[in-house]
Amino acid sequence: MPKNAGGGSISKKTLTLQGNDDDGSNIIFGDDKSKKRNKKSSTTAAQQDDATNPQGQEAPKKPDTRALIGGASWTGKLPVNLLSEHCQKQKWGKPDYTMTKTSGGFLSSVILRATDPKTKEMVTLPPFVLPSAYRDIAAQTIAVEARHFAATYALFRVCSMRNVHMMLPPHYRDLWKGEFEASKKEDIKAGRAWMYEADPFAAKQSQDEAQAQKLRKRAEEEKKRSQEATQSVNINLASGLTGPASSKNLAKGWMQAPKLEMGKRNRAQVEDLIRRNAVWNPHGTDFPSSQIEDSIHNITSLGFRTSHVEEAIANCRARQEALEWLLIHVPEDDLPAWSLPEGYTAGISMASGNLKRDAVIARLAEAGYSIDLCTRNLDDCGGDEGRAAEILQRNLMSANEVNISALDLTDDDSIETWKEEQETMGAIFGHRCTTSTRSVVEVALQVEHLAECKLRIRRSTLYPKSPPILGVISSNIPAYIRLSATRQLLTYADTDLLGEPMIFNLVDWLENELPRIVENPGKLRDVTAAITGPSLSYDTKRQTHVKHTPTGKSWKSGTPDGLELYNQWRSRQDSPRQQKMLAERQNLPAWKQKEAITQAVEQNQVTIISGETGSGKSTQAVQFILDDMIQRQLGASANLICTQPRRISALGLADRVSDERCMVVGDEIGYAIRGESKNRPGHTRITFVTTGVLLRRLQTSGGRTDDVVAALADISHVVIDEVHERSLDTDFLLVLLRDVLSKRRDLKVILMSATLDATVFKDYFKQSSSVGKVNIEGRTYPVQDIYLDDIVRSTGFVPRQQHQDHRNEDTRDHGSDVAKSIQNIGMNINYDLIASCVKYIDGQLDTEDGGILIFLPGVVEINRTLDAIRALPNMHPLPLHASLLPSEQRRVFPPPPHGRRKVIAATNVAETSITIEDIVAVIDCGKVKETSFDPQNNMVKLEEVWASRAACKQRRGRAGRVRAGQCYKLYTRNAEAKMAERPEPEIRRVPLEQLCLSVKAMGVEEISEFLKSALTPPESLAVGSAIELLRRIGALENNEMTALGRHLSMIPADLRCGKLMVYGATFGCFESCLTIAAILTVKSPFVSPHNKRDESKTARASFARNEGDLMCDLRAYNEWCSMKSRSNYRDLRSWCEQNFLSSQTMQDISSNRTQYLASLQEAGFLPPQYRPDTYTTLNAQSTNPALIRALIAGAFNPQLARIDFPDRKFAPSVSGTVELDPEARTIKFFNQENGRVFVHPSSTLFDAQGFVGNSIYMSYFSKMATSKVFIRELTPFNAYALLLFGGAITLDTLGRGLVVDGWLKLRGWARIGVLVSRLRTMLDDVLARKIEDPSLDVAGSEVVGAVRKLVEYDGMDR
């Protein structure tokens, strides 16, 4: 509690009364104007007395001062006299009195002075003022009483240990022994006994020395902390995902590390953005109490103030976040030395053409306000320094913008009061008080070890009804501490001093409290508005959408809806068309098991149906269940969802079942695939979907088992077809359904397959559910198997060239000519053999109708096969694979044109679930492309392997659906015997990053424990590696899914490609990123013929512009699209040939773009009606190569390499010395895993002597090891792309710089690392809000704009 607090509201001005030795009946004012006013007042009073006493009658005699103070019988001395005598004996100066009239009466205080005998300097003590708790007794009715009360209290302060009270009048004697003694006891208890020393001047000196000792001790501690902070302490920031590098690694290579800089305007913008919008400890997690003390000690030892560390820990959840908070919020002039850049100097020099304006800004900034804020406010006030200063102070106290027009500085009473107090302060402080203008007073403060510290006081609009405008001026105190002192001083004035002249009390309070404030400046956030400007309103709450929760199933029979459905179904049964369809259905083997199927489904939660190809299980089982429910008048409760592994299967089955029920697709029977659906909620009873669509529905439900149950609340039956394929999605779905069945006993699950190992599935479900089993006999026509040796004999095929790869063929059982031909054919697919086989089959069929189905492993093989078949006459060749659009896939079902034979080249999408009615012959190459993981490049790839015998059996069955057929197997019997019985489940042979991400998206806490419950659990090592990679790419953080991770979980693509597309949509260059993702999925469109490699390299270089391989491919594709829109097919093909581009690869890239676009629309990241020309903001930056290169680097992280340039060399020239470009062979590249790596010769950067945009790093998509480790698909990028999209940021507390991902060093300022770290966190929040509101245009976000600017200009101002 301040010892000199005053109170009350002002009505008159404070005056200083000169002490004298008389009884006080005559009061002498120290102001000539006051004398004139008093004389005038006396004259006026005399005239009034004459007017009221016209007869000249003698007025009653007024009591003198002695009687008034001591009473009528008092003969002793008065308090004023006793104080004067005591001062004289002590050789002090005469006491001065202050006088203030308040609403409660008059208040007075005593000021003592004395000359220091050694220095001969005049020492002035602060006024003796009662504590605020006793202020009510200090107010007196008249000024004389107030003066004697003040004298009595002053005597008590210096003579309380003596019996002076015995000489006082009775009233003051009682005060001495009562309230004054009580006040003293409270002060002594609070540690302020020095206030009652007999020699107040010696007590003040001792107190000053104690404060000085405290400051010296603090300085020594800071010096010690600074010395301790020279040790290398690695601070792992919250944005990072990996641990800090070893101190040994940090110590190496700093001299060669690139230098990192950030422009002033960029840094100010990012700091302001983070202070306004950054969310600290978003989940409100308490800092572990057991770690608080150690954390405070550890962080304080790095050079931070204890009070700041305590504030940081109060706002954060962990030590790393607390460090970030400190490096963001502690102003630069108070940061530890290790966190500042080399040669840092506090303050900003200004240079403009207006010296007067610069001087005004400098004066405003001296109080601690930022230069930018002072400049803005001064300009807003039209150059009025007084108005600008008042706005700055109001912002400091309220953090709200001030209405400048509302300020009025023309209050005449305020001006008069201020002028009088200026004169009084000059008299009290002497040379310490200077008056620069009529509105400004500066008082030099007497605070030990704070030299050249002063308080600037400027008259405010309503002074003294409002505090003056204050500023603590000192070059030795950090700006924010000066502002904190100003804020606390203003709070004191608002609380205790309003309404009275207060400058003296303000100076006195500040001199006493400033050492405490320097030691403990208070909360940094309290002065943020003054440091950076007032915070803008920003709603950080994410928009939430109320998810529609389907209502539970009602199994009530005979409802009006159920009865209506039954009547409609009965009426259709009698129609001729329905009778015809019914007759066809009754011929299927599945019809014989109709009752068995419906009973098994009714009596069990899980039903396993196995049936041979052609049995009708896929089309009939769902209809049996629906018809049974309709006949029991439960049709209104029926809602069957049937999963298919491929889109074409879902489409084909929806068409077929609709036809059999004589209805159109989209009514009773519907479908839902990625990017397309036809159904009527509430009316559709059977919906065929891809497995991924159902998983997406469950994945977006919330994640918990209860959420999944709610997502299936309106589903009566889940049918999983082709479950034998054991895809990743199928196994994931089975885990979810098994948990759901235990909570929803009315849900039915039906598993179907042609080659089903029923025991495995029965054992999986029998623990929680009853399991039924139904087997359907096949009904395919006889199919003749014709193996490779028979095909060679029948066709007379002779290979055009020999092949040396005979490893897996056994030809001992064949004739010598046939064996030689088989050896020459080799292991690879021979397209001439396929064409010969098609020609032979066509000849065998002659005029008979019937199509040929060829099974091939992939799209490339399909295209080459179709090219070979097009050379044959009367053929109608068609492709069939998953990359085709649904409309293109449907072309395989109608009959061919008259006189032509349909030949379909297909991948394994044609193995199951679809029926192409006119197929009579199958050509099976025996190969399939399976997803596998290549550890060399950390990339999911499709590898060509032998198909399983189960798959070949399915292919064979396609030839016997409508008549007896033939299956031409392009492999031998021995090769077939070596095939695996069934394919290995995908969960055991592919990387699990996408699966783990999907599991996490469901809200599962422990991914590994969840996957252990799978039908075939994956290896724990594979799960651990997948989770670690998800952390490194930014999809997981602290075992929680980031916003980026939630997006990636919704996109069926390689994670790197998905990440690139998400970044593209976020940063306004979506089309470019979409194209690059499609190129990576297919391959580069450039070809390099063996005999034209130099010409091909030149053509490719014309597109590259030294910006990397992917930017080269992107430009080529964009140019191809432009040519395609304005040229005919022949000209386009000619252009491709001239530029060594593959037309077919371009088509494949275009098709993949379409697929990815549909995925992003389905995930909600793009609007369904998206078009590049209508959503321009999503592509506003598509021509910004620096940004695109940065996004590529971010998507490929951690596949990054450091570029090591040689020492610079110079050569003389006519214009002076010039720097020489380094030779390409002298530029070296290093990655984290392999050390030195090499640019692949096929790269456009193989011969590069430099890189665009200050690029010092290289991203790569794949690497391969031969004699060396080569990196491919290269893209150069700069330091800020690394910081904003790379790995963990680690600080070196020796002040040398930053380390990214534990190995990439950058020389720079620690604060930059923290700014980037928090900016990355805010970017994740932008992505999260995009998740919540898919229509949100995040490309225009302030955060996205800041990130884009940093990477585009490498951190510099432009």
Coordinates of N, CA, C and O in Angstrom, one line a residue, residues 221-231 233 294-306 309 319 323 336 338 1293:
E221 N 22.8 -11.9 -10.7 CA 22.1 -13.1 -11.1 C 21.8 -13.2 -12.6 O 22.0 -14.2 -13.2
E222 N 21.5 -12.0 -13.2 CA 21.3 -12.0 -14.7 C 22.6 -12.3 -15.4 O 22.7 -13.0 -16.4
K223 N 23.7 -11.7 -14.8 CA 25.0 -12.0 -15.4 C 25.4 -13.5 -15.3 O 25.9 -14.1 -16.3
K224 N 25.1 -14.1 -14.2 CA 25.3 -15.5 -14.0 C 24.5 -16.3 -14.9 O 24.9 -17.3 -15.5
R225 N 23.2 -15.9 -15.1 CA 22.3 -16.7 -16.0 C 22.8 -16.6 -17.4 O 22.7 -17.5 -18.2
S226 N 23.3 -15.4 -17.7 CA 23.8 -15.2 -19.1 C 25.0 -16.1 -19.4 O 25.2 -16.6 -20.5
Q227 N 25.9 -16.2 -18.3 CA 27.0 -17.1 -18.5 C 26.6 -18.6 -18.6 O 27.1 -19.3 -19.4
E228 N 25.6 -18.9 -17.8 CA 25.1 -20.3 -17.9 C 24.4 -20.6 -19.2 O 24.5 -21.7 -19.8
A229 N 23.8 -19.5 -19.8 CA 23.1 -19.7 -21.1 C 24.0 -19.9 -22.2 O 23.6 -20.1 -23.3
T230 N 25.3 -19.7 -22.0 CA 26.3 -19.9 -23.1 C 26.4 -21.4 -23.4 O 27.0 -21.7 -24.5
Q231 N 26.0 -22.2 -22.5 CA 26.0 -23.7 -22.8 C 24.9 -24.0 -23.9 O 23.9 -23.4 -23.9
V233 N 22.0 -25.4 -25.2 CA 20.8 -26.1 -24.7 C 19.8 -26.1 -25.9 O 19.4 -25.1 -26.4
D294 N 10.8 -27.0 -11.5 CA 12.0 -27.3 -12.3 C 12.0 -26.5 -13.6 O 13.0 -26.0 -14.0
S295 N 10.8 -26.4 -14.2 CA 10.7 -25.7 -15.5 C 11.0 -24.2 -15.3 O 11.7 -23.6 -16.1
I296 N 10.5 -23.6 -14.2 CA 10.8 -22.2 -14.0 C 12.3 -22.0 -13.8 O 12.9 -21.1 -14.3
H297 N 12.9 -22.9 -13.0 CA 14.3 -22.8 -12.8 C 15.1 -22.9 -14.1 O 16.0 -22.1 -14.4
N298 N 14.8 -24.0 -14.9 CA 15.5 -24.2 -16.1 C 15.3 -23.1 -17.1 O 16.3 -22.7 -17.8
I299 N 14.1 -22.6 -17.3 CA 13.9 -21.5 -18.3 C 14.5 -20.2 -17.8 O 15.1 -19.5 -18.6
T300 N 14.4 -19.9 -16.5 CA 15.0 -18.7 -16.0 C 16.5 -18.7 -16.2 O 17.1 -17.7 -16.4
S301 N 17.1 -19.9 -16.1 CA 18.6 -20.0 -16.3 C 19.0 -19.7 -17.7 O 20.2 -19.4 -18.0
L302 N 18.0 -19.7 -18.6 CA 18.3 -19.3 -20.0 C 18.4 -17.8 -20.2 O 18.6 -17.3 -21.3
G303 N 18.0 -17.0 -19.1 CA 18.1 -15.5 -19.2 C 16.7 -14.8 -19.2 O 16.7 -13.6 -19.4
F304 N 15.7 -15.6 -19.0 CA 14.3 -14.9 -18.9 C 14.0 -14.5 -17.5 O 14.5 -15.1 -16.5
R305 N 13.2 -13.5 -17.4 CA 12.8 -13.0 -16.0 C 11.8 -14.1 -15.4 O 11.0 -14.7 -16.1
T306 N 11.9 -14.2 -14.1 CA 11.1 -15.2 -13.4 C 9.6 -14.9 -13.6 O 8.8 -15.8 -13.8
V309 N 8.5 -16.1 -16.9 CA 8.4 -17.5 -17.0 C 7.2 -18.0 -16.3 O 6.5 -18.9 -16.8
R319 N 6.7 -27.3 -21.3 CA 7.9 -26.4 -21.3 C 8.2 -25.9 -22.7 O 8.5 -24.7 -22.8
L323 N 8.4 -21.9 -23.8 CA 9.6 -21.2 -24.4 C 9.1 -20.5 -25.7 O 9.6 -19.3 -25.9
P336 N 17.0 -12.7 -23.9 CA 18.4 -13.2 -23.6 C 19.2 -13.0 -24.9 O 18.8 -13.1 -26.0
W338 N 21.4 -14.9 -26.3 CA 21.5 -16.0 -27.2 C 20.4 -16.0 -28.2 O 20.6 -16.6 -29.3
T1293 N 21.0 -22.4 -28.4 CA 21.1 -21.3 -27.4 C 22.4 -20.6 -27.3 O 22.6 -19.7 -26.5

